[in-house]
Amino acid sequence: MGALVALVTGAAQGLGAAIARRLHEDGFRVALGDLNSPEAERVAAELDPAGETARAFGLDVADADSIEAAFARVTEVWGQPDVLVNNAGVTVKRSLWEITVDEWDAVLDTNLRSYFVLSRLAAAGMRDRGWGRIVNVSSFAGQQGGLVAGAHYAASKAGILVLTKIFARELAGDGVTVNAITPAAVRTPAMDDDEVTRLGAGIPVGRVGQPQEIAAAVAYLVGPDSGYVTGATLDLNGGLFMR
Ligand SMILES: NC(=O)c1ccc[n+]([C@@H]2O[C@H](COP(=O)([O-])OP(=O)(O)OC[C@H]3O[C@@H](n4cnc5c(N)ncnc54)[C@H](O)[C@@H]3O)[C@@H](O)[C@H]2O)c1
């Protein structure tokens, strides 16, 4: 039997790429799912040019058929994933008054419905095999409203938190854990230096997070020592929100 298989969505850049890199380093075979296939392929090739332990799988998480097709391709190549990291999402900056109903639907489909569809697909096999790990990337915005993003984004991220608990309870007796992480501001390619400085100044530890710090938390949640942690929300926010 080969190494465990981890499917990471939105793995072409940002947090998803950092998570994919870390899980690969930790010995997983990593399936990098993303809309941006060329970039996902670039990251996969950087991890393993031979494509034996890292591979890109094109998918649009806003489209349930595309999710199913990508899941089937991963399964065909490596078998069903043992680990799922739902990370792909869009961040849309818009005031409450400017959000159109179509934009609301598009953000919710990409950020929330996708987690439901893919988790349910992956969880069935995990449950049957008696082991699995699901990590849902939510956000501080889902707890307190966003630092930068709109109400649709925040609502999608709040939805992820309760979905996490529902899946966790459903699967707790089957060796499958389901947890959420709530980063606040993490440095990604989309942020310029001014934004990094401005956001960092408002965070108690005095800086934005690094993608590797988020990846390390995910590595714990999908690893062998976290079997007693399920339904949890792990705050990764530099002290911005304490409870
Ligand atoms: N960066 C932060 O400060 C921060 C804070 C809190 C939460 N998050 C969450 O972390 C996750 C990753 O964020 P990021 O900052 O790395 O974003 P990013 O925009 O840098 O990367 C997102 C990735 O998802 C992919 N993607 C977007 N729509 C997709 C779709 N429909 N199907 C498949 N792939 C798609 C993109 O191509 C991209 O590779 C998101 O869920 C985001 O909400 C980020």
PDB file of C-alpha atoms and ligand atoms in Angstrom:
ATOM      1  CA  MET A   1       0.000   0.000   0.000  1.00  0.00           C
ATOM      2  CA  GLY A   2       1.256   3.466  -0.895  1.00  0.00           C
ATOM      3  CA  ALA A   3       1.258   6.590   1.193  1.00  0.00           C
ATOM      4  CA  LEU A   4      -2.010   8.146   2.331  1.00  0.00           C
ATOM      5  CA  VAL A   5      -3.714  10.339  -0.250  1.00  0.00           C
ATOM      6  CA  ALA A   6      -4.547  13.963   0.537  1.00  0.00           C
ATOM      7  CA  LEU A   7      -6.767  16.056  -1.723  1.00  0.00           C
ATOM      8  CA  VAL A   8      -6.228  19.794  -1.281  1.00  0.00           C
ATOM      9  CA  THR A   9      -8.499  22.206  -3.154  1.00  0.00           C
ATOM     10  CA  GLY A  10      -7.312  25.632  -4.239  1.00  0.00           C
ATOM     11  CA  ALA A  11      -3.758  24.298  -4.137  1.00  0.00           C
ATOM     12  CA  ALA A  12      -2.322  26.332  -7.016  1.00  0.00           C
ATOM     13  CA  GLN A  13      -1.290  29.235  -4.803  1.00  0.00           C
ATOM     14  CA  GLY A  14      -1.603  30.866  -1.390  1.00  0.00           C
ATOM     15  CA  LEU A  15      -2.633  28.811   1.615  1.00  0.00           C
ATOM     16  CA  GLY A  16      -3.592  25.796  -0.488  1.00  0.00           C
ATOM     17  CA  ALA A  17      -0.160  25.573  -2.106  1.00  0.00           C
ATOM     18  CA  ALA A  18       1.520  25.891   1.304  1.00  0.00           C
ATOM     19  CA  ILE A  19      -0.719  23.140   2.690  1.00  0.00           C
ATOM     20  CA  ALA A  20      -0.006  20.900  -0.312  1.00  0.00           C
ATOM     21  CA  ARG A  21       3.755  21.445   0.117  1.00  0.00           C
ATOM     22  CA  ARG A  22       3.626  20.650   3.829  1.00  0.00           C
ATOM     23  CA  LEU A  23       1.510  17.506   3.445  1.00  0.00           C
ATOM     24  CA  HIS A  24       3.813  16.298   0.681  1.00  0.00           C
ATOM     25  CA  GLU A  25       6.789  16.912   2.967  1.00  0.00           C
ATOM     26  CA  ASP A  26       4.968  14.886   5.639  1.00  0.00           C
ATOM     27  CA  GLY A  27       4.733  11.912   3.279  1.00  0.00           C
ATOM     28  CA  PHE A  28       1.261  12.177   1.766  1.00  0.00           C
ATOM     29  CA  ARG A  29       0.542  11.700  -1.915  1.00  0.00           C
ATOM     30  CA  VAL A  30      -0.994  15.038  -2.690  1.00  0.00           C
ATOM     31  CA  ALA A  31      -3.748  15.740  -5.222  1.00  0.00           C
ATOM     32  CA  LEU A  32      -3.764  19.450  -5.990  1.00  0.00           C
ATOM     33  CA  GLY A  33      -7.243  20.482  -7.118  1.00  0.00           C
ATOM     34  CA  ASP A  34      -7.668  23.913  -8.668  1.00  0.00           C
ATOM     35  CA  LEU A  35      -9.432  25.899 -11.357  1.00  0.00           C
ATOM     36  CA  ASN A  36      -6.041  27.217 -12.393  1.00  0.00           C
ATOM     37  CA  SER A  37      -4.656  23.988 -13.834  1.00  0.00           C
ATOM     38  CA  PRO A  38      -1.364  25.358 -15.224  1.00  0.00           C
ATOM     39  CA  GLU A  39      -0.396  26.823 -11.862  1.00  0.00           C
ATOM     40  CA  ALA A  40      -1.497  23.701  -9.967  1.00  0.00           C
ATOM     41  CA  GLU A  41       0.570  21.641 -12.396  1.00  0.00           C
ATOM     42  CA  ARG A  42       3.552  23.901 -11.767  1.00  0.00           C
ATOM     43  CA  VAL A  43       3.313  23.387  -7.993  1.00  0.00           C
ATOM     44  CA  ALA A  44       2.776  19.628  -8.423  1.00  0.00           C
ATOM     45  CA  ALA A  45       5.818  19.362 -10.703  1.00  0.00           C
ATOM     46  CA  GLU A  46       7.888  21.281  -8.163  1.00  0.00           C
ATOM     47  CA  LEU A  47       6.903  18.706  -5.521  1.00  0.00           C
ATOM     48  CA  ASP A  48       7.373  15.644  -7.723  1.00  0.00           C
ATOM     49  CA  PRO A  49       8.280  16.011 -11.388  1.00  0.00           C
ATOM     50  CA  ALA A  50       7.498  12.328 -11.916  1.00  0.00           C
ATOM     51  CA  GLY A  51       3.897  12.829 -10.787  1.00  0.00           C
ATOM     52  CA  GLU A  52       3.986   9.823  -8.500  1.00  0.00           C
ATOM     53  CA  THR A  53       3.410  11.619  -5.210  1.00  0.00           C
ATOM     54  CA  ALA A  54       1.989  14.959  -6.347  1.00  0.00           C
ATOM     55  CA  ARG A  55      -0.412  15.641  -9.193  1.00  0.00           C
ATOM     56  CA  ALA A  56      -2.706  18.409 -10.320  1.00  0.00           C
ATOM     57  CA  PHE A  57      -6.374  17.732 -10.934  1.00  0.00           C
ATOM     58  CA  GLY A  58      -8.325  20.491 -12.658  1.00  0.00           C
ATOM     59  CA  LEU A  59     -11.624  21.263 -10.970  1.00  0.00           C
ATOM     60  CA  ASP A  60     -14.150  24.014 -10.490  1.00  0.00           C
ATOM     61  CA  VAL A  61     -15.509  23.691  -6.965  1.00  0.00           C
ATOM     62  CA  ALA A  62     -18.473  25.907  -7.872  1.00  0.00           C
ATOM     63  CA  ASP A  63     -19.678  23.127 -10.171  1.00  0.00           C
ATOM     64  CA  ALA A  64     -20.849  19.921  -8.451  1.00  0.00           C
ATOM     65  CA  ASP A  65     -20.322  17.867 -11.636  1.00  0.00           C
ATOM     66  CA  SER A  66     -16.751  19.096 -11.895  1.00  0.00           C
ATOM     67  CA  ILE A  67     -16.151  18.133  -8.258  1.00  0.00           C
ATOM     68  CA  GLU A  68     -17.482  14.638  -8.898  1.00  0.00           C
ATOM     69  CA  ALA A  69     -15.384  14.247 -12.034  1.00  0.00           C
ATOM     70  CA  ALA A  70     -12.189  15.368 -10.279  1.00  0.00           C
ATOM     71  CA  PHE A  71     -12.900  13.114  -7.308  1.00  0.00           C
ATOM     72  CA  ALA A  72     -13.354  10.189  -9.706  1.00  0.00           C
ATOM     73  CA  ARG A  73     -10.029  10.993 -11.413  1.00  0.00           C
ATOM     74  CA  VAL A  74      -8.142  11.115  -8.106  1.00  0.00           C
ATOM     75  CA  THR A  75      -9.769   7.815  -7.125  1.00  0.00           C
ATOM     76  CA  GLU A  76      -8.795   6.255 -10.446  1.00  0.00           C
ATOM     77  CA  VAL A  77      -5.150   7.279 -10.060  1.00  0.00           C
ATOM     78  CA  TRP A  78      -4.529   6.721  -6.338  1.00  0.00           C
ATOM     79  CA  GLY A  79      -7.747   5.463  -4.758  1.00  0.00           C
ATOM     80  CA  GLN A  80     -10.072   7.566  -2.624  1.00  0.00           C
ATOM     81  CA  PRO A  81      -8.498  10.322  -0.562  1.00  0.00           C
ATOM     82  CA  ASP A  82      -7.794   9.626   3.101  1.00  0.00           C
ATOM     83  CA  VAL A  83      -7.459  13.327   3.793  1.00  0.00           C
ATOM     84  CA  LEU A  84      -9.484  16.200   2.372  1.00  0.00           C
ATOM     85  CA  VAL A  85      -8.564  19.837   2.816  1.00  0.00           C
ATOM     86  CA  ASN A  86     -11.377  22.070   1.603  1.00  0.00           C
ATOM     87  CA  ASN A  87      -9.541  25.309   0.943  1.00  0.00           C
ATOM     88  CA  ALA A  88     -10.570  26.718  -2.451  1.00  0.00           C
ATOM     89  CA  GLY A  89     -12.545  29.889  -2.087  1.00  0.00           C
ATOM     90  CA  VAL A  90     -13.033  33.363  -3.429  1.00  0.00           C
ATOM     91  CA  THR A  91     -12.713  36.547  -1.418  1.00  0.00           C
ATOM     92  CA  VAL A  92     -14.902  39.343  -2.715  1.00  0.00           C
ATOM     93  CA  LYS A  93     -14.600  42.836  -1.290  1.00  0.00           C
ATOM     94  CA  ARG A  94     -17.985  44.525  -1.544  1.00  0.00           C
ATOM     95  CA  SER A  95     -20.149  46.636   0.703  1.00  0.00           C
ATOM     96  CA  LEU A  96     -23.394  45.221   2.021  1.00  0.00           C
ATOM     97  CA  TRP A  97     -25.315  47.536  -0.291  1.00  0.00           C
ATOM     98  CA  GLU A  98     -23.476  46.596  -3.458  1.00  0.00           C
ATOM     99  CA  ILE A  99     -23.721  42.791  -3.361  1.00  0.00           C
ATOM    100  CA  THR A 100     -26.028  41.493  -6.081  1.00  0.00           C
ATOM    101  CA  VAL A 101     -28.084  38.352  -5.567  1.00  0.00           C
ATOM    102  CA  ASP A 102     -26.154  36.631  -8.374  1.00  0.00           C
ATOM    103  CA  GLU A 103     -22.858  37.494  -6.726  1.00  0.00           C
ATOM    104  CA  TRP A 104     -24.195  36.221  -3.395  1.00  0.00           C
ATOM    105  CA  ASP A 105     -25.082  32.885  -5.023  1.00  0.00           C
ATOM    106  CA  ALA A 106     -21.733  32.621  -6.797  1.00  0.00           C
ATOM    107  CA  VAL A 107     -19.743  33.204  -3.589  1.00  0.00           C
ATOM    108  CA  LEU A 108     -21.882  30.791  -1.570  1.00  0.00           C
ATOM    109  CA  ASP A 109     -21.629  28.114  -4.297  1.00  0.00           C
ATOM    110  CA  THR A 110     -17.851  28.409  -4.475  1.00  0.00           C
ATOM    111  CA  ASN A 111     -17.115  28.795  -0.788  1.00  0.00           C
ATOM    112  CA  LEU A 112     -19.788  26.763   0.983  1.00  0.00           C
ATOM    113  CA  ARG A 113     -21.755  24.411  -1.264  1.00  0.00           C
ATOM    114  CA  SER A 114     -18.445  23.058  -2.560  1.00  0.00           C
ATOM    115  CA  TYR A 115     -17.360  22.027   0.964  1.00  0.00           C
ATOM    116  CA  PHE A 116     -20.669  20.195   1.445  1.00  0.00           C
ATOM    117  CA  VAL A 117     -20.486  18.386  -1.901  1.00  0.00           C
ATOM    118  CA  LEU A 118     -16.846  17.342  -1.660  1.00  0.00           C
ATOM    119  CA  SER A 119     -16.961  16.428   2.042  1.00  0.00           C
ATOM    120  CA  ARG A 120     -19.924  14.146   1.480  1.00  0.00           C
ATOM    121  CA  LEU A 121     -18.214  12.458  -1.458  1.00  0.00           C
ATOM    122  CA  ALA A 122     -14.966  11.918   0.427  1.00  0.00           C
ATOM    123  CA  ALA A 123     -16.504  11.075   3.800  1.00  0.00           C
ATOM    124  CA  ALA A 124     -18.393   8.038   2.533  1.00  0.00           C
ATOM    125  CA  GLY A 125     -15.172   6.187   1.689  1.00  0.00           C
ATOM    126  CA  MET A 126     -13.379   7.401   4.820  1.00  0.00           C
ATOM    127  CA  ARG A 127     -16.241   6.075   6.949  1.00  0.00           C
ATOM    128  CA  ASP A 128     -16.155   2.713   5.178  1.00  0.00           C
ATOM    129  CA  ARG A 129     -12.381   2.449   5.664  1.00  0.00           C
ATOM    130  CA  GLY A 130     -12.624   3.560   9.308  1.00  0.00           C
ATOM    131  CA  TRP A 131     -10.148   6.430   9.032  1.00  0.00           C
ATOM    132  CA  GLY A 132     -10.162   9.874   7.544  1.00  0.00           C
ATOM    133  CA  ARG A 133      -9.389  13.518   8.112  1.00  0.00           C
ATOM    134  CA  ILE A 134     -11.247  16.536   6.787  1.00  0.00           C
ATOM    135  CA  VAL A 135     -10.044  20.086   7.383  1.00  0.00           C
ATOM    136  CA  ASN A 136     -12.234  22.976   6.309  1.00  0.00           C
ATOM    137  CA  VAL A 137     -10.577  26.330   5.764  1.00  0.00           C
ATOM    138  CA  SER A 138     -12.987  28.914   7.145  1.00  0.00           C
ATOM    139  CA  SER A 139     -12.016  32.388   8.289  1.00  0.00           C
ATOM    140  CA  PHE A 140     -12.082  34.893  11.105  1.00  0.00           C
ATOM    141  CA  ALA A 141     -14.701  36.536   8.875  1.00  0.00           C
ATOM    142  CA  GLY A 142     -17.027  33.626   9.617  1.00  0.00           C
ATOM    143  CA  GLN A 143     -16.830  34.407  13.329  1.00  0.00           C
ATOM    144  CA  GLN A 144     -16.763  38.175  13.469  1.00  0.00           C
ATOM    145  CA  GLY A 145     -17.417  39.523   9.973  1.00  0.00           C
ATOM    146  CA  GLY A 146     -14.502  40.263   7.684  1.00  0.00           C
ATOM    147  CA  LEU A 147     -11.450  42.466   7.853  1.00  0.00           C
ATOM    148  CA  VAL A 148     -11.734  43.076   4.128  1.00  0.00           C
ATOM    149  CA  ALA A 149     -14.361  40.844   2.520  1.00  0.00           C
ATOM    150  CA  GLY A 150     -18.099  41.184   2.046  1.00  0.00           C
ATOM    151  CA  ALA A 151     -21.150  39.786   3.842  1.00  0.00           C
ATOM    152  CA  HIS A 152     -21.500  36.930   1.342  1.00  0.00           C
ATOM    153  CA  TYR A 153     -17.928  35.836   2.053  1.00  0.00           C
ATOM    154  CA  ALA A 154     -18.450  36.063   5.824  1.00  0.00           C
ATOM    155  CA  ALA A 155     -21.747  34.143   5.631  1.00  0.00           C
ATOM    156  CA  SER A 156     -20.116  31.386   3.566  1.00  0.00           C
ATOM    157  CA  LYS A 157     -17.321  31.087   6.126  1.00  0.00           C
ATOM    158  CA  ALA A 158     -19.813  30.989   9.032  1.00  0.00           C
ATOM    159  CA  GLY A 159     -21.725  28.240   7.217  1.00  0.00           C
ATOM    160  CA  ILE A 160     -18.526  26.202   7.007  1.00  0.00           C
ATOM    161  CA  LEU A 161     -18.207  26.248  10.806  1.00  0.00           C
ATOM    162  CA  VAL A 162     -21.573  24.630  11.447  1.00  0.00           C
ATOM    163  CA  LEU A 163     -21.135  22.229   8.511  1.00  0.00           C
ATOM    164  CA  THR A 164     -17.879  21.140  10.158  1.00  0.00           C
ATOM    165  CA  LYS A 165     -19.702  20.292  13.393  1.00  0.00           C
ATOM    166  CA  ILE A 166     -22.478  18.399  11.598  1.00  0.00           C
ATOM    167  CA  PHE A 167     -20.007  16.272   9.603  1.00  0.00           C
ATOM    168  CA  ALA A 168     -17.852  15.777  12.713  1.00  0.00           C
ATOM    169  CA  ARG A 169     -20.749  14.476  14.791  1.00  0.00           C
ATOM    170  CA  GLU A 170     -21.948  12.224  11.987  1.00  0.00           C
ATOM    171  CA  LEU A 171     -18.496  10.647  11.504  1.00  0.00           C
ATOM    172  CA  ALA A 172     -17.093  10.704  15.045  1.00  0.00           C
ATOM    173  CA  GLY A 173     -17.703   6.996  15.624  1.00  0.00           C
ATOM    174  CA  ASP A 174     -16.047   5.985  12.373  1.00  0.00           C
ATOM    175  CA  GLY A 175     -12.467   7.183  12.864  1.00  0.00           C
ATOM    176  CA  VAL A 176     -13.042  10.285  10.764  1.00  0.00           C
ATOM    177  CA  THR A 177     -12.327  13.715  12.217  1.00  0.00           C
ATOM    178  CA  VAL A 178     -13.628  16.952  10.750  1.00  0.00           C
ATOM    179  CA  ASN A 179     -12.244  20.282  11.884  1.00  0.00           C
ATOM    180  CA  ALA A 180     -12.174  23.889  10.784  1.00  0.00           C
ATOM    181  CA  ILE A 181      -9.457  26.511  10.872  1.00  0.00           C
ATOM    182  CA  THR A 182     -10.141  30.227  11.025  1.00  0.00           C
ATOM    183  CA  PRO A 183      -7.200  32.265   9.779  1.00  0.00           C
ATOM    184  CA  ALA A 184      -7.489  36.056   9.939  1.00  0.00           C
ATOM    185  CA  ALA A 185      -4.939  37.760   7.707  1.00  0.00           C
ATOM    186  CA  VAL A 186      -2.359  35.532   6.055  1.00  0.00           C
ATOM    187  CA  ARG A 187       0.181  36.759   3.539  1.00  0.00           C
ATOM    188  CA  THR A 188      -0.616  35.545   0.028  1.00  0.00           C
ATOM    189  CA  PRO A 189       0.480  36.723  -3.441  1.00  0.00           C
ATOM    190  CA  ALA A 190      -2.641  38.881  -3.751  1.00  0.00           C
ATOM    191  CA  MET A 191      -1.527  41.157  -0.861  1.00  0.00           C
ATOM    192  CA  ASP A 192       0.804  44.056  -1.497  1.00  0.00           C
ATOM    193  CA  ASP A 193       3.293  45.331   1.093  1.00  0.00           C
ATOM    194  CA  ASP A 194       1.038  48.205   2.178  1.00  0.00           C
ATOM    195  CA  GLU A 195      -1.842  45.852   2.887  1.00  0.00           C
ATOM    196  CA  VAL A 196       0.447  43.484   4.820  1.00  0.00           C
ATOM    197  CA  THR A 197       1.654  46.383   6.989  1.00  0.00           C
ATOM    198  CA  ARG A 198      -1.813  47.835   7.503  1.00  0.00           C
ATOM    199  CA  LEU A 199      -3.420  44.510   8.409  1.00  0.00           C
ATOM    200  CA  GLY A 200      -0.487  43.474  10.593  1.00  0.00           C
ATOM    201  CA  ALA A 201      -0.723  46.652  12.654  1.00  0.00           C
ATOM    202  CA  GLY A 202      -4.243  45.710  13.762  1.00  0.00           C
ATOM    203  CA  ILE A 203      -3.288  42.234  14.963  1.00  0.00           C
ATOM    204  CA  PRO A 204      -2.094  41.689  18.573  1.00  0.00           C
ATOM    205  CA  VAL A 205       1.052  39.764  17.562  1.00  0.00           C
ATOM    206  CA  GLY A 206       1.867  42.688  15.257  1.00  0.00           C
ATOM    207  CA  ARG A 207       1.972  40.943  11.914  1.00  0.00           C
ATOM    208  CA  VAL A 208      -0.051  38.932   9.429  1.00  0.00           C
ATOM    209  CA  GLY A 209       0.313  35.156   9.434  1.00  0.00           C
ATOM    210  CA  GLN A 210       2.538  33.162   7.119  1.00  0.00           C
ATOM    211  CA  PRO A 211       1.057  30.424   4.899  1.00  0.00           C
ATOM    212  CA  GLN A 212       3.497  27.933   6.464  1.00  0.00           C
ATOM    213  CA  GLU A 213       1.992  28.623   9.902  1.00  0.00           C
ATOM    214  CA  ILE A 214      -1.443  27.716   8.584  1.00  0.00           C
ATOM    215  CA  ALA A 215      -0.042  24.627   6.854  1.00  0.00           C
ATOM    216  CA  ALA A 216       1.547  23.460  10.129  1.00  0.00           C
ATOM    217  CA  ALA A 217      -1.833  23.586  11.881  1.00  0.00           C
ATOM    218  CA  VAL A 218      -3.412  21.596   9.054  1.00  0.00           C
ATOM    219  CA  ALA A 219      -0.561  19.068   9.270  1.00  0.00           C
ATOM    220  CA  TYR A 220      -1.435  18.492  12.915  1.00  0.00           C
ATOM    221  CA  LEU A 221      -5.159  18.128  12.212  1.00  0.00           C
ATOM    222  CA  VAL A 222      -4.587  15.515   9.489  1.00  0.00           C
ATOM    223  CA  GLY A 223      -1.823  13.728  11.367  1.00  0.00           C
ATOM    224  CA  PRO A 224      -1.766  10.697  13.633  1.00  0.00           C
ATOM    225  CA  ASP A 225      -1.934  12.614  16.936  1.00  0.00           C
ATOM    226  CA  SER A 226      -5.213  14.455  16.430  1.00  0.00           C
ATOM    227  CA  GLY A 227      -7.730  11.612  16.610  1.00  0.00           C
ATOM    228  CA  TYR A 228      -9.370  13.118  19.707  1.00  0.00           C
ATOM    229  CA  VAL A 229      -9.919  16.504  18.072  1.00  0.00           C
ATOM    230  CA  THR A 230     -13.105  16.724  16.045  1.00  0.00           C
ATOM    231  CA  GLY A 231     -15.729  19.358  15.395  1.00  0.00           C
ATOM    232  CA  ALA A 232     -13.222  21.957  16.553  1.00  0.00           C
ATOM    233  CA  THR A 233     -12.514  25.397  15.197  1.00  0.00           C
ATOM    234  CA  LEU A 234      -8.835  26.260  15.470  1.00  0.00           C
ATOM    235  CA  ASP A 235      -8.286  30.025  15.535  1.00  0.00           C
ATOM    236  CA  LEU A 236      -5.151  31.060  13.628  1.00  0.00           C
ATOM    237  CA  ASN A 237      -5.389  34.796  13.980  1.00  0.00           C
ATOM    238  CA  GLY A 238      -2.474  36.247  15.946  1.00  0.00           C
ATOM    239  CA  GLY A 239      -4.781  36.969  18.876  1.00  0.00           C
ATOM    240  CA  LEU A 240      -7.238  39.061  16.889  1.00  0.00           C
ATOM    241  CA  PHE A 241     -10.226  37.148  18.246  1.00  0.00           C
ATOM    242  CA  MET A 242     -10.054  35.319  21.565  1.00  0.00           C
ATOM    243  CA  ARG A 243     -12.832  33.289  23.171  1.00  0.00           C
TER     244      ARG A 243
HETATM  245  N1  LIG B   1      -5.249  34.758   2.931  1.00  0.00           N
HETATM  246  C1  LIG B   1      -5.966  35.058   4.005  1.00  0.00           C
HETATM  247  O1  LIG B   1      -5.684  36.035   4.695  1.00  0.00           O
HETATM  248  C2  LIG B   1      -7.127  34.222   4.415  1.00  0.00           C
HETATM  249  C3  LIG B   1      -7.740  34.493   5.646  1.00  0.00           C
HETATM  250  C4  LIG B   1      -8.804  33.708   6.042  1.00  0.00           C
HETATM  251  C5  LIG B   1      -9.254  32.675   5.253  1.00  0.00           C
HETATM  252  N2  LIG B   1      -8.649  32.448   4.059  1.00  0.00           N
HETATM  253  C6  LIG B   1      -9.180  31.345   3.256  1.00  0.00           C
HETATM  254  O2  LIG B   1      -8.121  30.512   2.834  1.00  0.00           O
HETATM  255  C7  LIG B   1      -8.452  29.905   1.591  1.00  0.00           C
HETATM  256  C8  LIG B   1      -7.323  30.169   0.598  1.00  0.00           C
HETATM  257  O3  LIG B   1      -7.164  31.560   0.493  1.00  0.00           O
HETATM  258  P1  LIG B   1      -5.908  32.255  -0.217  1.00  0.00           P
HETATM  259  O4  LIG B   1      -5.726  33.554   0.465  1.00  0.00           O
HETATM  260  O5  LIG B   1      -4.805  31.283  -0.312  1.00  0.00           O
HETATM  261  O6  LIG B   1      -6.574  32.561  -1.637  1.00  0.00           O
HETATM  262  P2  LIG B   1      -5.933  32.652  -3.079  1.00  0.00           P
HETATM  263  O7  LIG B   1      -6.907  33.476  -3.856  1.00  0.00           O
HETATM  264  O8  LIG B   1      -4.512  33.062  -3.020  1.00  0.00           O
HETATM  265  O9  LIG B   1      -6.016  31.143  -3.593  1.00  0.00           O
HETATM  266  C9  LIG B   1      -7.238  30.515  -3.810  1.00  0.00           C
HETATM  267  C10 LIG B   1      -7.043  29.351  -4.765  1.00  0.00           C
HETATM  268  O10 LIG B   1      -8.335  28.767  -4.984  1.00  0.00           O
HETATM  269  C11 LIG B   1      -8.522  28.589  -6.374  1.00  0.00           C
HETATM  270  N3  LIG B   1      -9.941  28.676  -6.705  1.00  0.00           N
HETATM  271  C12 LIG B   1     -10.731  29.771  -6.667  1.00  0.00           C
HETATM  272  N4  LIG B   1     -11.957  29.473  -7.105  1.00  0.00           N
HETATM  273  C13 LIG B   1     -11.939  28.153  -7.424  1.00  0.00           C
HETATM  274  C14 LIG B   1     -12.905  27.262  -7.954  1.00  0.00           C
HETATM  275  N5  LIG B   1     -14.139  27.665  -8.256  1.00  0.00           N
HETATM  276  N6  LIG B   1     -12.552  25.969  -8.127  1.00  0.00           N
HETATM  277  C15 LIG B   1     -11.279  25.554  -7.857  1.00  0.00           C
HETATM  278  N7  LIG B   1     -10.328  26.360  -7.384  1.00  0.00           N
HETATM  279  C16 LIG B   1     -10.650  27.648  -7.167  1.00  0.00           C
HETATM  280  C17 LIG B   1      -7.734  29.705  -7.043  1.00  0.00           C
HETATM  281  O11 LIG B   1      -7.412  29.391  -8.388  1.00  0.00           O
HETATM  282  C18 LIG B   1      -6.509  29.788  -6.137  1.00  0.00           C
HETATM  283  O12 LIG B   1      -5.484  28.916  -6.549  1.00  0.00           O
HETATM  284  C19 LIG B   1      -9.790  30.490   1.159  1.00  0.00           C
HETATM  285  O13 LIG B   1     -10.820  29.621   1.525  1.00  0.00           O
HETATM  286  C20 LIG B   1      -9.851  31.777   1.970  1.00  0.00           C
HETATM  287  O14 LIG B   1     -11.178  32.192   2.183  1.00  0.00           O
HETATM  288  C21 LIG B   1      -7.585  33.186   3.614  1.00  0.00           C
END
